[in-house]
């Protein structure tokens, strides 16, 4: 259960780390599950609907960046969505009726040797809804430190504009040009903590992460959850803007099977929220790493300039 102070911090900053929320046995089960996928990735040459691989990935030296839709791949990942502590925290932040958002869920591994940082962005840019009651929850499978590429979030930006995430030539690239947008990245705070901690960030908060400069992985299981009355603005039942199932719709039954707590509804809550539709999409739109390749800036460069 989150304390009143944690809830206040979340709404003031737009993000929060709840330290040591999950026990070592849960962390171990998640870690073992990720290891199985890293091993399985040795026989895969190209990214597919489950594995997102770095360009330098080989069977001898696997560099798995992401496991897609972990809830469909392994019971250890699925169990997190049933954990009473997790469900309670989500309902405290989103209200009693909570759905697993219909786009891609993920484990981001940020492996050593991976070259792609995640540039500044708002998740909201990729999946605007009828209201902004959406939160990404990241379960720390490793200790997350300043060195291994923690999420960096800029406090208060969840109350700001829907930033432009397009490239010079007008394509949606899923990244913000911090200078052009007047973002003060020096205010960014790191979401660090021990394995078993859980980070929560609001769908509109500006965030990103630099490359991993440590000797080990930084594995986060990231689930985005939505209030049941937040309906996707693009697509009928699904906001699959990027990713392999781009134009697929879910049946209502499938949509409602994603409820984590409470009841579904057919009545969207309409709120006056700033939004942009993420179009037109660049040719190589896939995971955040692929789509951000079309972006000219770099979060690492922003930080080098600051130092
Ligand atoms: O894994 C990371 O470091 C960043 C993840 C993120 O911001 C995202 O996938 O939207």
mmCIF file of C-alpha atoms and ligand atoms in Angstrom:
data_model
loop_
_atom_site.group_PDB
_atom_site.id
_atom_site.type_symbol
_atom_site.label_atom_id
_atom_site.label_comp_id
_atom_site.label_asym_id
_atom_site.label_seq_id
_atom_site.Cartn_x
_atom_site.Cartn_y
_atom_site.Cartn_z
ATOM 1 C CA UNK A 1 0.000 0.000 0.000
ATOM 2 C CA UNK A 2 1.322 3.460 -0.853
ATOM 3 C CA UNK A 3 1.386 6.018 1.962
ATOM 4 C CA UNK A 4 -0.468 9.327 1.669
ATOM 5 C CA UNK A 5 2.942 10.986 1.306
ATOM 6 C CA UNK A 6 3.947 8.703 -1.570
ATOM 7 C CA UNK A 7 0.681 9.424 -3.346
ATOM 8 C CA UNK A 8 1.204 13.166 -2.841
ATOM 9 C CA UNK A 9 4.755 12.874 -4.205
ATOM 10 C CA UNK A 10 3.523 10.991 -7.256
ATOM 11 C CA UNK A 11 0.962 13.634 -8.152
ATOM 12 C CA UNK A 12 3.332 16.536 -7.450
ATOM 13 C CA UNK A 13 6.316 15.182 -9.418
ATOM 14 C CA UNK A 14 4.587 12.865 -11.852
ATOM 15 C CA UNK A 15 6.675 9.905 -10.687
ATOM 16 C CA UNK A 16 7.623 7.904 -7.609
ATOM 17 C CA UNK A 17 9.796 4.978 -6.571
ATOM 18 C CA UNK A 18 8.175 2.729 -3.957
ATOM 19 C CA UNK A 19 11.213 1.115 -2.388
ATOM 20 C CA UNK A 20 11.347 -2.624 -1.643
ATOM 21 C CA UNK A 21 7.743 -3.209 -2.583
ATOM 22 C CA UNK A 22 8.269 -6.772 -3.800
ATOM 23 C CA UNK A 23 10.104 -9.564 -1.939
ATOM 24 C CA UNK A 24 13.364 -11.251 -3.026
ATOM 25 C CA UNK A 25 11.537 -14.405 -4.181
ATOM 26 C CA UNK A 26 9.515 -12.398 -6.691
ATOM 27 C CA UNK A 27 12.662 -10.671 -7.935
ATOM 28 C CA UNK A 28 14.403 -14.025 -8.273
ATOM 29 C CA UNK A 29 11.529 -15.531 -10.269
ATOM 30 C CA UNK A 30 11.568 -12.515 -12.615
ATOM 31 C CA UNK A 31 15.341 -12.617 -12.968
ATOM 32 C CA UNK A 32 15.297 -16.345 -13.804
ATOM 33 C CA UNK A 33 12.554 -15.775 -16.361
ATOM 34 C CA UNK A 34 14.564 -13.011 -18.071
ATOM 35 C CA UNK A 35 17.628 -15.274 -18.144
ATOM 36 C CA UNK A 36 15.586 -17.912 -20.005
ATOM 37 C CA UNK A 37 14.713 -15.355 -22.676
ATOM 38 C CA UNK A 38 18.293 -14.133 -23.016
ATOM 39 C CA UNK A 39 19.331 -17.713 -23.589
ATOM 40 C CA UNK A 40 16.533 -18.293 -26.088
ATOM 41 C CA UNK A 41 17.553 -15.128 -27.972
ATOM 42 C CA UNK A 42 20.829 -16.821 -28.952
ATOM 43 C CA UNK A 43 18.996 -18.679 -31.699
ATOM 44 C CA UNK A 44 17.284 -15.527 -33.022
ATOM 45 C CA UNK A 45 18.915 -13.286 -35.633
ATOM 46 C CA UNK A 46 16.358 -10.479 -36.008
ATOM 47 C CA UNK A 47 13.895 -8.711 -33.727
ATOM 48 C CA UNK A 48 10.407 -10.239 -33.825
ATOM 49 C CA UNK A 49 7.129 -10.090 -31.923
ATOM 50 C CA UNK A 50 8.794 -11.250 -28.682
ATOM 51 C CA UNK A 51 12.488 -10.317 -28.882
ATOM 52 C CA UNK A 52 13.913 -6.859 -29.566
ATOM 53 C CA UNK A 53 17.621 -7.249 -30.344
ATOM 54 C CA UNK A 54 20.459 -4.751 -30.515
ATOM 55 C CA UNK A 55 22.230 -4.478 -33.893
ATOM 56 C CA UNK A 56 25.354 -6.048 -32.361
ATOM 57 C CA UNK A 57 23.457 -9.113 -31.063
ATOM 58 C CA UNK A 58 25.051 -12.501 -31.824
ATOM 59 C CA UNK A 59 24.425 -16.004 -30.528
ATOM 60 C CA UNK A 60 27.771 -15.932 -28.671
ATOM 61 C CA UNK A 61 27.175 -12.480 -27.218
ATOM 62 C CA UNK A 62 23.405 -11.969 -27.030
ATOM 63 C CA UNK A 63 22.258 -8.358 -26.615
ATOM 64 C CA UNK A 64 18.547 -8.583 -25.912
ATOM 65 C CA UNK A 65 17.106 -5.119 -25.417
ATOM 66 C CA UNK A 66 13.495 -5.983 -24.778
ATOM 67 C CA UNK A 67 11.044 -8.846 -24.213
ATOM 68 C CA UNK A 68 7.698 -7.795 -25.655
ATOM 69 C CA UNK A 69 4.386 -8.500 -23.961
ATOM 70 C CA UNK A 70 5.945 -10.396 -21.041
ATOM 71 C CA UNK A 71 2.512 -11.101 -19.550
ATOM 72 C CA UNK A 72 1.890 -13.452 -22.499
ATOM 73 C CA UNK A 73 5.312 -15.113 -22.339
ATOM 74 C CA UNK A 74 5.950 -16.383 -18.803
ATOM 75 C CA UNK A 75 3.957 -16.974 -15.583
ATOM 76 C CA UNK A 76 6.508 -15.062 -13.469
ATOM 77 C CA UNK A 77 5.801 -11.909 -15.487
ATOM 78 C CA UNK A 78 2.056 -12.530 -15.433
ATOM 79 C CA UNK A 79 1.987 -13.050 -11.650
ATOM 80 C CA UNK A 80 3.155 -9.489 -10.999
ATOM 81 C CA UNK A 81 -0.172 -8.226 -12.330
ATOM 82 C CA UNK A 82 -1.972 -10.313 -9.690
ATOM 83 C CA UNK A 83 0.271 -9.337 -6.793
ATOM 84 C CA UNK A 84 -1.940 -7.736 -4.123
ATOM 85 C CA UNK A 85 0.659 -5.009 -3.361
ATOM 86 C CA UNK A 86 0.896 -4.053 -7.006
ATOM 87 C CA UNK A 87 -2.856 -4.069 -7.590
ATOM 88 C CA UNK A 88 -3.458 -1.985 -4.490
ATOM 89 C CA UNK A 89 -0.884 0.634 -5.483
ATOM 90 C CA UNK A 90 -2.354 0.862 -8.983
ATOM 91 C CA UNK A 91 -5.882 1.355 -7.669
ATOM 92 C CA UNK A 92 -4.614 3.993 -5.251
ATOM 93 C CA UNK A 93 -3.214 5.954 -8.193
ATOM 94 C CA UNK A 94 -5.753 5.175 -10.928
ATOM 95 C CA UNK A 95 -8.995 4.447 -9.073
ATOM 96 C CA UNK A 96 -10.809 1.141 -8.566
ATOM 97 C CA UNK A 97 -11.107 0.094 -12.220
ATOM 98 C CA UNK A 98 -7.768 -0.595 -13.892
ATOM 99 C CA UNK A 99 -6.919 -2.147 -17.237
ATOM 100 C CA UNK A 100 -3.607 -3.263 -18.701
ATOM 101 C CA UNK A 101 -3.111 -0.815 -21.559
ATOM 102 C CA UNK A 102 -3.611 -2.477 -24.934
ATOM 103 C CA UNK A 103 -0.266 -1.610 -26.539
ATOM 104 C CA UNK A 104 3.031 -3.410 -26.141
ATOM 105 C CA UNK A 105 4.145 -4.190 -22.593
ATOM 106 C CA UNK A 106 7.804 -4.975 -21.996
ATOM 107 C CA UNK A 107 10.861 -5.978 -20.045
ATOM 108 C CA UNK A 108 13.603 -3.485 -20.912
ATOM 109 C CA UNK A 109 16.982 -5.022 -20.186
ATOM 110 C CA UNK A 110 19.334 -2.135 -20.920
ATOM 111 C CA UNK A 111 22.140 -4.634 -21.385
ATOM 112 C CA UNK A 112 25.805 -3.778 -21.196
ATOM 113 C CA UNK A 113 26.967 -3.044 -24.727
ATOM 114 C CA UNK A 114 23.559 -1.918 -25.963
ATOM 115 C CA UNK A 115 23.973 1.354 -27.756
ATOM 116 C CA UNK A 116 20.509 2.843 -27.782
ATOM 117 C CA UNK A 117 19.590 5.268 -25.024
ATOM 118 C CA UNK A 118 15.906 6.153 -24.715
ATOM 119 C CA UNK A 119 15.564 9.812 -25.618
ATOM 120 C CA UNK A 120 13.282 12.291 -23.858
ATOM 121 C CA UNK A 121 9.653 11.519 -24.487
ATOM 122 C CA UNK A 122 6.170 11.377 -23.057
ATOM 123 C CA UNK A 123 4.481 7.973 -23.309
ATOM 124 C CA UNK A 124 1.341 10.007 -23.986
ATOM 125 C CA UNK A 125 2.778 11.004 -27.348
ATOM 126 C CA UNK A 126 2.458 7.400 -28.531
ATOM 127 C CA UNK A 127 -0.880 6.590 -26.941
ATOM 128 C CA UNK A 128 -3.143 9.555 -26.242
ATOM 129 C CA UNK A 129 -6.436 8.584 -24.565
ATOM 130 C CA UNK A 130 -9.713 10.291 -23.665
ATOM 131 C CA UNK A 131 -8.156 11.161 -20.301
ATOM 132 C CA UNK A 132 -4.633 10.905 -18.933
ATOM 133 C CA UNK A 133 -5.241 8.380 -16.131
ATOM 134 C CA UNK A 134 -2.438 6.096 -17.296
ATOM 135 C CA UNK A 135 0.686 5.095 -15.442
ATOM 136 C CA UNK A 136 3.753 3.055 -16.378
ATOM 137 C CA UNK A 137 4.853 0.822 -13.540
ATOM 138 C CA UNK A 138 8.435 -0.471 -13.621
ATOM 139 C CA UNK A 139 9.453 -3.374 -11.419
ATOM 140 C CA UNK A 140 13.189 -3.245 -10.657
ATOM 141 C CA UNK A 141 14.634 -6.698 -11.338
ATOM 142 C CA UNK A 142 18.146 -5.350 -10.659
ATOM 143 C CA UNK A 143 19.312 -2.609 -8.337
ATOM 144 C CA UNK A 144 18.870 0.531 -10.414
ATOM 145 C CA UNK A 145 21.746 2.951 -9.873
ATOM 146 C CA UNK A 146 23.044 6.199 -11.338
ATOM 147 C CA UNK A 147 25.487 4.147 -13.427
ATOM 148 C CA UNK A 148 23.257 1.572 -15.062
ATOM 149 C CA UNK A 149 20.836 3.864 -16.910
ATOM 150 C CA UNK A 150 17.954 4.606 -14.545
ATOM 151 C CA UNK A 151 14.808 6.259 -15.806
ATOM 152 C CA UNK A 152 15.263 10.034 -15.636
ATOM 153 C CA UNK A 153 12.097 12.063 -15.209
ATOM 154 C CA UNK A 154 11.497 15.813 -15.220
ATOM 155 C CA UNK A 155 9.256 16.751 -12.274
ATOM 156 C CA UNK A 156 6.008 18.545 -13.034
ATOM 157 C CA UNK A 157 6.050 17.934 -16.786
ATOM 158 C CA UNK A 158 2.949 15.725 -16.433
ATOM 159 C CA UNK A 159 1.039 18.979 -15.994
ATOM 160 C CA UNK A 160 2.653 20.626 -19.026
ATOM 161 C CA UNK A 161 2.049 20.504 -22.766
ATOM 162 C CA UNK A 162 1.874 17.524 -25.088
ATOM 163 C CA UNK A 163 5.351 18.026 -26.571
ATOM 164 C CA UNK A 164 6.204 17.743 -30.234
ATOM 165 C CA UNK A 165 7.713 14.301 -30.953
ATOM 166 C CA UNK A 166 8.337 14.766 -34.667
ATOM 167 C CA UNK A 167 11.583 14.977 -36.635
ATOM 168 C CA UNK A 168 12.714 17.912 -38.790
ATOM 169 C CA UNK A 169 10.943 16.340 -41.746
ATOM 170 C CA UNK A 170 7.667 16.014 -39.875
ATOM 171 C CA UNK A 171 7.584 12.297 -38.983
ATOM 172 C CA UNK A 172 6.597 10.989 -35.582
ATOM 173 C CA UNK A 173 9.858 9.826 -33.973
ATOM 174 C CA UNK A 174 8.743 9.333 -30.363
ATOM 175 C CA UNK A 175 11.367 11.758 -29.000
ATOM 176 C CA UNK A 176 11.464 15.410 -27.966
ATOM 177 C CA UNK A 177 14.140 17.859 -29.078
ATOM 178 C CA UNK A 178 14.832 19.229 -25.583
ATOM 179 C CA UNK A 179 16.420 22.476 -26.791
ATOM 180 C CA UNK A 180 13.758 23.273 -29.347
ATOM 181 C CA UNK A 181 11.011 22.482 -26.862
ATOM 182 C CA UNK A 182 12.597 24.596 -24.115
ATOM 183 C CA UNK A 183 12.817 21.661 -21.703
ATOM 184 C CA UNK A 184 15.083 22.174 -18.714
ATOM 185 C CA UNK A 185 16.716 18.737 -18.569
ATOM 186 C CA UNK A 186 18.916 19.828 -15.642
ATOM 187 C CA UNK A 187 15.828 19.342 -13.456
ATOM 188 C CA UNK A 188 15.611 15.621 -14.314
ATOM 189 C CA UNK A 189 15.712 13.224 -11.380
ATOM 190 C CA UNK A 190 16.846 9.600 -11.443
ATOM 191 C CA UNK A 191 14.437 6.864 -10.456
ATOM 192 C CA UNK A 192 16.906 4.664 -8.585
ATOM 193 C CA UNK A 193 16.358 1.944 -5.989
ATOM 194 C CA UNK A 194 17.024 -1.606 -4.909
ATOM 195 C CA UNK A 195 15.779 -4.649 -6.811
ATOM 196 C CA UNK A 196 12.173 -5.237 -5.736
ATOM 197 C CA UNK A 197 11.366 -1.537 -5.796
ATOM 198 C CA UNK A 198 8.626 -0.357 -8.131
ATOM 199 C CA UNK A 199 8.676 2.892 -10.075
ATOM 200 C CA UNK A 200 5.501 4.619 -11.217
ATOM 201 C CA UNK A 201 5.487 7.371 -13.805
ATOM 202 C CA UNK A 202 2.601 9.342 -15.201
ATOM 203 C CA UNK A 203 1.857 8.987 -18.916
ATOM 204 C CA UNK A 204 2.572 12.673 -19.549
ATOM 205 C CA UNK A 205 5.784 13.052 -17.539
ATOM 206 C CA UNK A 206 8.846 13.689 -19.737
ATOM 207 C CA UNK A 207 11.407 10.932 -19.214
ATOM 208 C CA UNK A 208 14.169 8.921 -20.853
ATOM 209 C CA UNK A 209 17.311 7.050 -19.910
ATOM 210 C CA UNK A 210 20.981 7.236 -20.876
ATOM 211 C CA UNK A 211 23.115 4.219 -21.813
ATOM 212 C CA UNK A 212 24.179 1.702 -19.206
ATOM 213 C CA UNK A 213 27.739 2.505 -18.080
ATOM 214 C CA UNK A 214 27.982 -0.262 -15.493
ATOM 215 C CA UNK A 215 29.204 -3.849 -15.753
ATOM 216 C CA UNK A 216 25.754 -5.457 -15.369
ATOM 217 C CA UNK A 217 22.232 -5.291 -16.790
ATOM 218 C CA UNK A 218 19.475 -2.950 -15.648
ATOM 219 C CA UNK A 219 16.290 -4.931 -16.097
ATOM 220 C CA UNK A 220 12.893 -3.304 -15.668
ATOM 221 C CA UNK A 221 9.554 -5.065 -16.125
ATOM 222 C CA UNK A 222 7.356 -2.227 -17.384
ATOM 223 C CA UNK A 223 3.584 -2.473 -17.427
ATOM 224 C CA UNK A 224 1.439 0.448 -18.491
ATOM 225 C CA UNK A 225 -1.944 0.516 -16.826
ATOM 226 C CA UNK A 226 -4.957 2.710 -17.464
ATOM 227 C CA UNK A 227 -8.139 3.674 -15.669
ATOM 228 C CA UNK A 228 -10.843 1.571 -17.336
ATOM 229 C CA UNK A 229 -12.607 4.712 -18.565
ATOM 230 C CA UNK A 230 -9.511 5.958 -20.436
ATOM 231 C CA UNK A 231 -10.184 4.945 -24.030
ATOM 232 C CA UNK A 232 -7.542 5.081 -26.743
ATOM 233 C CA UNK A 233 -7.909 8.008 -29.124
ATOM 234 C CA UNK A 234 -6.436 6.189 -32.094
ATOM 235 C CA UNK A 235 -7.962 2.867 -33.055
ATOM 236 C CA UNK A 236 -11.212 1.488 -31.690
ATOM 237 C CA UNK A 237 -10.193 -0.974 -29.032
ATOM 238 C CA UNK A 238 -6.486 -0.679 -29.451
ATOM 239 C CA UNK A 239 -4.036 2.155 -29.770
ATOM 240 C CA UNK A 240 -1.452 0.043 -31.574
ATOM 241 C CA UNK A 241 0.234 2.908 -33.337
ATOM 242 C CA UNK A 242 3.633 1.299 -33.596
ATOM 243 C CA UNK A 243 4.614 -2.322 -33.411
ATOM 244 C CA UNK A 244 3.878 -5.479 -35.302
ATOM 245 C CA UNK A 245 0.127 -5.596 -34.707
ATOM 246 C CA UNK A 246 -0.276 -2.053 -35.925
ATOM 247 C CA UNK A 247 -3.708 -2.303 -37.454
ATOM 248 C CA UNK A 248 -5.252 -5.048 -35.418
ATOM 249 C CA UNK A 249 -8.249 -4.414 -33.254
ATOM 250 C CA UNK A 250 -9.060 -6.416 -30.162
ATOM 251 C CA UNK A 251 -12.496 -7.877 -29.604
ATOM 252 C CA UNK A 252 -14.358 -6.397 -26.657
ATOM 253 C CA UNK A 253 -13.830 -9.679 -24.839
ATOM 254 C CA UNK A 254 -10.069 -9.449 -25.348
ATOM 255 C CA UNK A 255 -10.104 -5.808 -24.316
ATOM 256 C CA UNK A 256 -11.995 -6.569 -21.117
ATOM 257 C CA UNK A 257 -9.847 -9.601 -20.330
ATOM 258 C CA UNK A 258 -7.073 -7.075 -19.629
ATOM 259 C CA UNK A 259 -8.795 -5.763 -16.498
ATOM 260 C CA UNK A 260 -6.466 -5.890 -13.477
ATOM 261 C CA UNK A 261 -8.948 -4.544 -10.937
ATOM 262 C CA UNK A 262 -12.623 -3.553 -10.821
ATOM 263 C CA UNK A 263 -15.027 -3.424 -13.745
ATOM 264 C CA UNK A 264 -14.748 -2.403 -17.392
ATOM 265 C CA UNK A 265 -16.959 0.327 -18.816
ATOM 266 C CA UNK A 266 -18.267 1.375 -22.208
ATOM 267 C CA UNK A 267 -18.443 5.003 -21.100
ATOM 268 C CA UNK A 268 -15.138 6.803 -21.668
ATOM 269 C CA UNK A 269 -14.326 9.729 -19.389
ATOM 270 C CA UNK A 270 -13.653 12.711 -21.613
ATOM 271 C CA UNK A 271 -11.241 15.252 -20.177
ATOM 272 C CA UNK A 272 -9.733 18.417 -21.532
ATOM 273 C CA UNK A 273 -6.191 17.116 -22.000
ATOM 274 C CA UNK A 274 -3.583 18.376 -24.484
ATOM 275 C CA UNK A 275 -2.939 15.713 -27.119
ATOM 276 C CA UNK A 276 -1.397 15.153 -30.540
ATOM 277 C CA UNK A 277 -2.007 12.187 -32.797
ATOM 278 C CA UNK A 278 1.327 10.414 -33.468
ATOM 279 C CA UNK A 279 1.264 10.578 -37.250
ATOM 280 C CA UNK A 280 2.667 10.352 -39.849
ATOM 281 C CA UNK A 281 4.788 7.378 -38.794
ATOM 282 C CA UNK A 282 8.320 6.825 -40.113
ATOM 283 C CA UNK A 283 8.967 3.729 -42.239
ATOM 284 C CA UNK A 284 10.957 1.766 -39.681
ATOM 285 C CA UNK A 285 8.533 2.233 -36.784
ATOM 286 C CA UNK A 286 8.837 -0.673 -34.371
ATOM 287 C CA UNK A 287 9.949 -0.498 -30.768
ATOM 288 C CA UNK A 288 10.886 2.794 -29.143
ATOM 289 C CA UNK A 289 14.528 2.080 -30.080
ATOM 290 C CA UNK A 290 13.710 1.691 -33.754
ATOM 291 C CA UNK A 291 11.368 4.652 -34.029
ATOM 292 C CA UNK A 292 13.775 6.926 -32.113
ATOM 293 C CA UNK A 293 16.469 6.115 -34.667
ATOM 294 C CA UNK A 294 14.803 8.729 -36.821
ATOM 295 C CA UNK A 295 15.527 11.349 -34.148
ATOM 296 C CA UNK A 296 18.586 13.560 -34.621
ATOM 297 C CA UNK A 297 19.205 14.462 -30.949
ATOM 298 C CA UNK A 298 20.527 12.374 -28.076
ATOM 299 C CA UNK A 299 19.766 12.303 -24.371
ATOM 300 C CA UNK A 300 23.394 11.296 -23.790
ATOM 301 C CA UNK A 301 24.539 14.430 -25.613
ATOM 302 C CA UNK A 302 22.152 16.596 -23.568
ATOM 303 C CA UNK A 303 23.789 15.225 -20.444
ATOM 304 C CA UNK A 304 27.336 15.588 -21.756
ATOM 305 C CA UNK A 305 26.599 19.259 -22.467
ATOM 306 C CA UNK A 306 25.226 19.740 -18.952
ATOM 307 C CA UNK A 307 28.342 18.282 -17.271
HETATM 308 O O1 LIG B 1 13.849 1.298 -20.220
HETATM 309 C C1 LIG B 1 14.113 2.491 -20.233
HETATM 310 O O2 LIG B 1 15.173 2.919 -19.818
HETATM 311 C C2 LIG B 1 13.136 3.519 -20.745
HETATM 312 C C3 LIG B 1 11.808 2.974 -21.016
HETATM 313 C C4 LIG B 1 10.858 3.986 -21.523
HETATM 314 O O3 LIG B 1 10.918 5.139 -21.224
HETATM 315 C C5 LIG B 1 9.818 3.537 -22.422
HETATM 316 O O4 LIG B 1 9.887 2.400 -22.901
HETATM 317 O O5 LIG B 1 8.891 4.341 -22.675
#
